[in-house]
Coordinates of C-alpha atoms and ligand atoms in Angstrom, one line a residue:
M2 CA 36.2 141.8 82.1
K3 CA 36.4 138.5 84.0
A4 CA 38.9 135.9 83.0
V5 CA 40.6 132.8 84.3
L6 CA 44.3 133.4 84.9
F7 CA 47.1 130.8 84.9
K8 CA 50.7 131.5 86.0
S9 CA 52.2 128.4 87.4
K10 CA 51.5 124.7 88.0
D11 CA 51.8 125.4 91.8
I12 CA 49.1 128.1 91.9
P13 CA 45.4 127.2 91.7
L14 CA 43.5 128.8 88.8
A15 CA 41.2 131.7 89.7
V16 CA 38.9 134.2 88.0
S17 CA 40.2 137.7 88.1
E18 CA 39.3 141.1 86.7
V19 CA 41.5 142.0 83.7
A20 CA 41.4 144.8 81.0
K21 CA 38.9 144.1 78.1
P22 CA 41.0 143.8 74.9
T23 CA 40.7 146.2 72.0
P24 CA 40.9 144.7 68.5
G25 CA 43.9 145.6 66.3
K26 CA 43.4 146.5 62.7
N27 CA 42.9 142.9 61.4
E28 CA 41.3 141.6 64.6
V29 CA 37.8 141.1 65.9
L30 CA 36.5 141.3 69.4
I31 CA 34.3 138.4 70.4
Q32 CA 32.0 138.3 73.4
L33 CA 32.5 134.6 74.3
H34 CA 29.3 132.7 75.2
Y35 CA 30.8 129.3 75.7
A36 CA 34.3 127.7 75.9
A37 CA 35.4 124.1 76.2
L38 CA 38.0 122.3 78.1
N39 CA 40.7 120.0 76.5
H40 CA 43.2 117.7 78.0
R41 CA 45.8 120.2 76.6
D42 CA 44.7 122.7 79.2
I43 CA 45.3 120.1 81.9
W44 CA 48.8 119.4 80.6
I45 CA 49.6 123.1 80.7
W46 CA 48.3 123.5 84.3
K47 CA 50.1 120.4 85.4
E48 CA 53.5 121.1 83.8
K49 CA 54.1 124.8 83.0
V50 CA 55.6 127.7 84.9
L51 CA 55.1 130.9 82.9
D52 CA 56.8 134.3 83.1
Q53 CA 53.5 136.2 83.1
E54 CA 49.8 135.4 83.7
L55 CA 47.9 133.9 80.8
I56 CA 44.2 133.4 80.0
P57 CA 44.0 129.7 79.0
G58 CA 41.5 128.0 76.8
S59 CA 41.6 126.9 73.1
D60 CA 37.9 126.4 72.3
G61 CA 35.3 129.1 72.2
S62 CA 32.2 130.4 70.5
G63 CA 30.4 133.7 70.8
V64 CA 29.3 136.9 69.0
V65 CA 31.5 139.5 67.3
V66 CA 30.9 142.8 69.0
A67 CA 33.6 145.0 67.5
V68 CA 36.1 144.9 64.6
G69 CA 39.5 146.5 63.7
E70 CA 39.7 149.1 61.0
E71 CA 40.7 146.7 58.2
V72 CA 37.9 144.2 59.0
D73 CA 34.5 144.1 57.3
T74 CA 31.9 145.6 59.7
T75 CA 29.2 143.2 58.6
L76 CA 30.9 140.7 60.8
I77 CA 29.5 142.5 63.9
G78 CA 26.7 140.5 65.4
K79 CA 27.7 137.3 63.7
E80 CA 27.7 134.1 65.8
V81 CA 31.2 132.6 65.4
V82 CA 33.5 129.8 66.4
I83 CA 37.3 130.2 66.7
N84 CA 40.0 128.0 65.0
P85 CA 42.6 127.5 67.7
S86 CA 45.2 126.1 65.2
M87 CA 47.0 129.3 64.3
Y88 CA 49.8 130.2 61.9
W89 CA 50.2 126.6 60.6
G90 CA 52.5 127.6 57.8
D91 CA 53.0 126.6 54.1
D92 CA 53.4 122.8 54.4
S93 CA 50.1 121.0 55.1
R94 CA 52.1 117.9 56.3
F95 CA 53.4 119.6 59.5
A96 CA 53.0 122.8 61.5
G97 CA 55.8 125.3 60.9
E98 CA 57.9 127.3 63.3
S99 CA 55.4 130.1 63.8
Y100 CA 52.7 127.6 64.8
E101 CA 50.6 128.3 67.9
I102 CA 47.6 126.8 69.6
L103 CA 45.3 129.4 71.1
G104 CA 45.5 129.6 74.9
N105 CA 49.3 129.3 75.3
P106 CA 51.3 131.4 74.5
S107 CA 48.5 133.8 73.4
N108 CA 45.5 134.5 75.6
G109 CA 42.7 132.1 75.1
T110 CA 38.9 131.6 75.6
F111 CA 38.4 131.3 79.3
A112 CA 37.3 134.9 79.5
E113 CA 34.3 137.2 78.7
Y114 CA 36.0 138.6 75.6
I115 CA 38.8 137.7 73.3
K116 CA 40.4 139.6 70.5
I117 CA 41.7 137.5 67.6
D118 CA 42.8 137.8 64.0
E119 CA 39.8 137.6 61.8
S120 CA 41.4 134.7 59.8
F121 CA 40.8 132.4 62.7
V122 CA 37.1 133.3 63.0
H123 CA 34.5 131.2 61.3
E124 CA 30.7 131.4 61.2
K125 CA 29.0 128.9 63.5
P126 CA 27.5 126.0 61.6
A127 CA 23.8 126.9 61.4
H128 CA 22.5 123.6 62.8
L129 CA 24.5 123.9 66.0
S130 CA 23.8 126.1 69.0
L131 CA 26.7 128.3 70.3
K132 CA 27.1 125.8 73.2
E133 CA 27.5 122.9 70.7
A134 CA 29.8 124.9 68.5
A135 CA 32.2 125.6 71.4
A136 CA 32.8 121.9 71.8
L137 CA 34.1 121.4 68.3
P138 CA 37.3 123.3 67.5
L139 CA 40.5 121.6 68.9
A140 CA 39.2 118.1 69.3
A141 CA 37.1 117.8 66.2
L142 CA 39.8 119.3 64.1
T143 CA 42.3 116.8 65.4
A144 CA 39.9 114.0 64.8
Y145 CA 39.1 115.2 61.3
R146 CA 42.8 115.2 60.3
A147 CA 43.5 111.9 62.0
L148 CA 40.6 110.1 60.1
F149 CA 40.6 111.7 56.7
T150 CA 44.1 113.2 56.0
K151 CA 46.1 110.6 57.9
A152 CA 44.1 107.3 58.0
K153 CA 42.4 108.0 54.7
I154 CA 39.4 106.2 56.1
T155 CA 36.9 104.6 53.7
A156 CA 33.4 103.1 54.1
N157 CA 35.0 99.6 53.8
D158 CA 37.2 100.1 56.9
T159 CA 36.7 98.5 60.3
V160 CA 37.9 101.1 62.7
L161 CA 38.9 101.1 66.4
V162 CA 38.8 104.3 68.5
T163 CA 40.4 103.9 71.9
G164 CA 39.3 105.5 75.2
I165 CA 35.9 106.5 73.9
G166 CA 35.1 108.6 77.0
G167 CA 37.5 111.3 75.8
G168 CA 36.4 114.5 74.1
A169 CA 38.4 113.8 70.9
A170 CA 37.5 110.1 70.8
L171 CA 33.8 110.9 70.4
F172 CA 34.4 113.1 67.4
L173 CA 36.4 110.2 65.8
L174 CA 33.4 107.9 66.4
Q175 CA 30.9 110.3 64.9
M176 CA 32.9 111.2 61.8
A177 CA 34.0 107.6 61.1
I178 CA 30.4 106.4 61.3
A179 CA 29.3 109.2 59.0
A180 CA 32.0 108.1 56.6
G181 CA 30.3 104.7 56.5
A182 CA 32.9 102.7 58.4
S183 CA 32.2 100.1 61.0
V184 CA 33.5 101.5 64.2
Y185 CA 34.5 99.7 67.5
V186 CA 35.6 101.5 70.7
T187 CA 37.6 100.7 73.8
S188 CA 36.9 102.1 77.2
S189 CA 37.6 101.4 80.9
S190 CA 33.8 101.6 81.5
E191 CA 31.1 99.2 80.3
K192 CA 28.6 102.1 80.6
K193 CA 30.6 104.2 78.2
I194 CA 30.9 101.3 75.7
N195 CA 27.1 101.0 75.8
Q196 CA 26.7 104.8 75.4
A197 CA 29.0 104.5 72.3
I198 CA 26.9 101.7 70.9
Q199 CA 23.8 103.9 71.3
L200 CA 25.6 106.5 69.2
G201 CA 26.2 104.0 66.5
A202 CA 29.4 102.1 67.4
T203 CA 29.2 98.4 66.3
G204 CA 30.7 97.2 69.5
G205 CA 33.3 97.7 72.2
F206 CA 36.0 96.2 74.5
N207 CA 37.1 97.1 78.0
Y208 CA 40.8 97.8 77.8
K209 CA 41.2 97.0 81.5
D210 CA 40.2 93.4 80.7
P211 CA 43.6 91.5 80.2
E212 CA 41.9 89.3 77.6
W213 CA 40.5 92.2 75.5
T214 CA 42.8 91.8 72.5
L215 CA 42.2 88.1 72.5
K216 CA 38.4 88.8 72.4
V217 CA 39.1 91.1 69.4
K218 CA 41.0 88.3 67.6
N219 CA 38.3 85.8 68.3
T220 CA 35.4 88.0 67.2
I221 CA 36.4 90.7 64.7
G222 CA 39.9 89.4 63.8
S223 CA 41.6 92.7 63.2
F224 CA 41.2 96.4 62.4
D225 CA 42.0 98.3 59.2
V226 CA 42.3 101.7 61.1
I227 CA 43.1 102.4 64.7
V228 CA 43.1 105.9 66.2
D229 CA 44.6 106.2 69.6
S230 CA 45.2 109.2 72.0
A231 CA 46.5 107.3 75.0
G232 CA 49.9 105.8 74.0
G233 CA 51.4 104.0 77.0
D234 CA 51.8 100.3 77.5
G235 CA 48.5 99.6 75.7
F236 CA 49.9 100.9 72.4
A237 CA 51.9 97.8 71.6
L238 CA 48.7 95.8 71.9
L239 CA 47.1 97.9 69.2
T240 CA 49.7 96.7 66.7
E241 CA 48.8 93.1 67.6
I242 CA 45.1 93.6 66.6
A243 CA 45.9 95.7 63.5
G244 CA 45.4 93.9 60.2
Q245 CA 47.7 93.6 57.3
A246 CA 48.8 97.1 56.1
A247 CA 46.6 98.7 58.7
R248 CA 46.9 102.4 59.5
I249 CA 47.4 103.4 63.2
V250 CA 47.1 107.1 64.0
L251 CA 48.3 108.6 67.3
F252 CA 47.8 112.1 68.7
G253 CA 47.9 111.8 72.5
R254 CA 49.9 110.7 75.5
T255 CA 47.3 110.2 78.2
A256 CA 48.8 106.9 79.3
G257 CA 52.5 108.0 78.9
D258 CA 55.4 106.6 76.9
I259 CA 55.1 103.7 74.6
N260 CA 56.9 100.5 75.6
H261 CA 57.3 96.9 74.3
L262 CA 56.6 97.6 70.6
K263 CA 57.7 94.6 68.5
P264 CA 59.4 95.6 65.3
S265 CA 58.6 92.3 63.6
V266 CA 54.8 93.0 64.1
I267 CA 55.2 96.3 62.4
F268 CA 57.2 95.2 59.4
N269 CA 55.6 91.8 58.8
K270 CA 52.1 93.4 58.6
Q271 CA 53.6 96.5 56.9
L272 CA 51.7 98.8 59.3
S273 CA 51.6 102.5 58.8
I274 CA 52.0 104.2 62.2
T275 CA 51.6 107.9 61.9
G276 CA 51.4 110.8 64.3
T277 CA 49.1 113.8 63.9
M278 CA 48.3 117.0 65.6
M279 CA 45.5 119.6 65.2
G280 CA 45.1 120.6 61.5
T281 CA 45.3 123.3 58.9
H282 CA 43.0 126.2 58.1
E283 CA 41.5 124.1 55.2
E284 CA 41.0 121.1 57.5
F285 CA 39.2 123.3 60.0
K286 CA 36.8 124.5 57.3
A287 CA 36.4 121.0 56.0
M288 CA 35.6 119.8 59.5
L289 CA 32.9 122.4 60.0
S290 CA 31.4 121.5 56.6
Y291 CA 31.5 117.8 57.5
Y292 CA 29.5 118.5 60.6
S293 CA 27.0 120.5 58.7
E294 CA 26.7 118.1 55.7
H295 CA 26.1 115.1 58.0
N296 CA 24.0 117.1 60.6
L297 CA 26.4 115.9 63.4
K298 CA 26.2 117.3 66.9
P299 CA 29.0 117.0 69.4
V300 CA 28.4 115.1 72.6
V301 CA 28.4 117.6 75.5
D302 CA 28.9 116.0 78.9
K303 CA 28.5 118.9 81.4
A304 CA 28.6 122.7 81.7
F305 CA 30.5 124.5 84.4
Q306 CA 30.7 128.3 85.2
L307 CA 34.1 130.0 84.7
N308 CA 34.6 130.3 88.4
E309 CA 34.3 126.5 88.7
I310 CA 37.5 126.1 86.7
N311 CA 39.2 123.9 89.3
D312 CA 36.2 121.6 89.6
A313 CA 36.0 121.3 85.8
A314 CA 39.7 120.3 85.7
A315 CA 39.3 117.8 88.5
Y316 CA 36.3 116.3 86.7
M317 CA 38.3 115.9 83.5
K318 CA 41.2 114.4 85.4
S319 CA 38.8 111.9 87.0
G320 CA 38.1 110.4 83.6
E321 CA 34.4 110.1 84.5
H322 CA 33.2 112.3 81.6
F323 CA 31.7 111.2 78.3
G324 CA 32.1 114.0 75.8
K325 CA 33.1 117.6 76.1
I326 CA 33.3 119.6 79.2
I327 CA 31.9 123.1 78.6
F328 CA 32.1 126.5 80.3
S329 CA 28.9 128.6 80.1
I330 CA 30.4 132.1 80.1
I331 CA 27.2 133.9 79.1
S332 CA 25.3 132.5 82.1
F333 CA 28.3 133.3 84.4
Q334 CA 28.1 136.9 83.1
N335 CA 24.4 137.1 83.6
K336 CA 24.8 135.9 87.2
A337 CA 27.7 138.2 88.1
Ligands
NAP412 N1 48.1 116.3 69.4 C1 46.9 116.9 69.3 O1 46.7 117.7 68.4 C2 45.9 116.6 70.3 C3 44.6 117.1 70.1 C4 43.6 116.7 71.0 C5 43.9 115.9 72.1 N2 45.2 115.5 72.2 C6 45.6 114.5 73.3 O2 44.7 113.4 73.2 C7 44.4 112.9 74.5 C8 42.9 112.9 74.7 O3 42.5 114.3 74.7 P1 41.0 114.7 75.2 O4 41.0 116.1 75.3 O5 40.1 113.9 74.3 O6 41.1 114.1 76.7 P2 40.0 113.5 77.7 O7 38.7 114.0 77.3 O8 40.5 113.8 79.0 O9 40.2 111.9 77.4 C9 40.4 111.1 78.4 C10 40.0 109.7 78.0 O10 41.2 108.9 77.7 C11 40.9 107.6 77.9 N3 42.0 106.9 78.4 C12 42.7 107.1 79.6 N4 43.6 106.1 79.8 C13 43.5 105.3 78.7 C14 44.3 104.1 78.3 N5 45.2 103.6 79.1 N6 43.9 103.6 77.1 C15 43.0 104.1 76.3 N7 42.2 105.2 76.7 C16 42.5 105.8 77.8 C17 39.7 107.5 78.9 O11 38.6 106.8 78.2 P3 37.6 105.9 79.0 O12 37.0 106.8 80.0 O13 36.6 105.5 77.9 O14 38.3 104.8 79.6 C18 39.4 109.0 79.2 O15 38.0 109.2 79.3 C19 45.2 113.8 75.5 O16 46.5 113.1 75.7 C20 45.4 115.1 74.7 O17 46.5 115.8 75.1 C21 46.2 115.8 71.3

């Protein structure tokens, strides 16, 4: 089968011919139709040097084509989506020592086929196409846990989602609106702010504008919940526009280390600043149900072929995208 292979940050990614996997006794073999790119993939390709070649990719959807001896054969032919948050462990508050995210260290979804333990395989929500379903797993799971488990969002909350162009940010926007909250966004792009308003955001602010937090104070006042995946120097500003006893949830580092946080702002307002990452098996199921119950569909920006992997990575790094970047593996197969 064809697969993208990654070995080291110094070697460009390429599609190669590799052995098609055979499912073990508790595993299924999925013919992947679509996969999706996450910023995690970019971090790995930018920072890691591995001992052996790896198929990257955390998000994927497809059809079960074979099962191991212990797996129910009625799964064959089912359209499925994969939970990339594997071996979480017993404590729902944090991931245990065996925890893994699909696509490093285990082979991921940027391939024609994947074998994976059946416990990570879920039926695709009926209202979504396989292409839409591939966009969900990593980012929507993270967004679900950030909003519901960590921020405990309610319909009375005024929420801020930062950097709305990002894949994960749009899931936060959709789910927070569905929960009845009033949701504002930030972006470096006026166009993206307007696109977010079209999707139901109440308003937005350009984080490149040095006056943006002043504008928040003069219009909205403050936020009850802020979800951020950038960190960096902008994070301290978020504490300034957080209201009394606000909840700030962080899950990314796109803008680097956090500086200039003022302790007095945090303790005087009694802020809760909490980190989160991915989610449990139960949260993955709850996220899929939430998408079905509210008839939500992910925002897909653009689809690439697998052999355009370096173009897709450059596109994500450019920050021009609005929504998920997808790989159409099935059309790549049909062309090959
Ligand atoms: N811990 C976890 O479980 C987990 C899970 C998912 C993602 N993440 C992390 O979360 C981050 C986002 O991931 P993603 O896949 O959604 O990435 P992405 O699609 O590449 O998101 C990039 C977006 O970040 C925004 N951004 C860049 N610099 C910013 C800044 N200084 N302030 C505010 N926003 C800024 C931009 O929004 P605009 O274009 O609107 O300006 C850009 O479009 C990454 O750091 C990723 O590693 C972590």
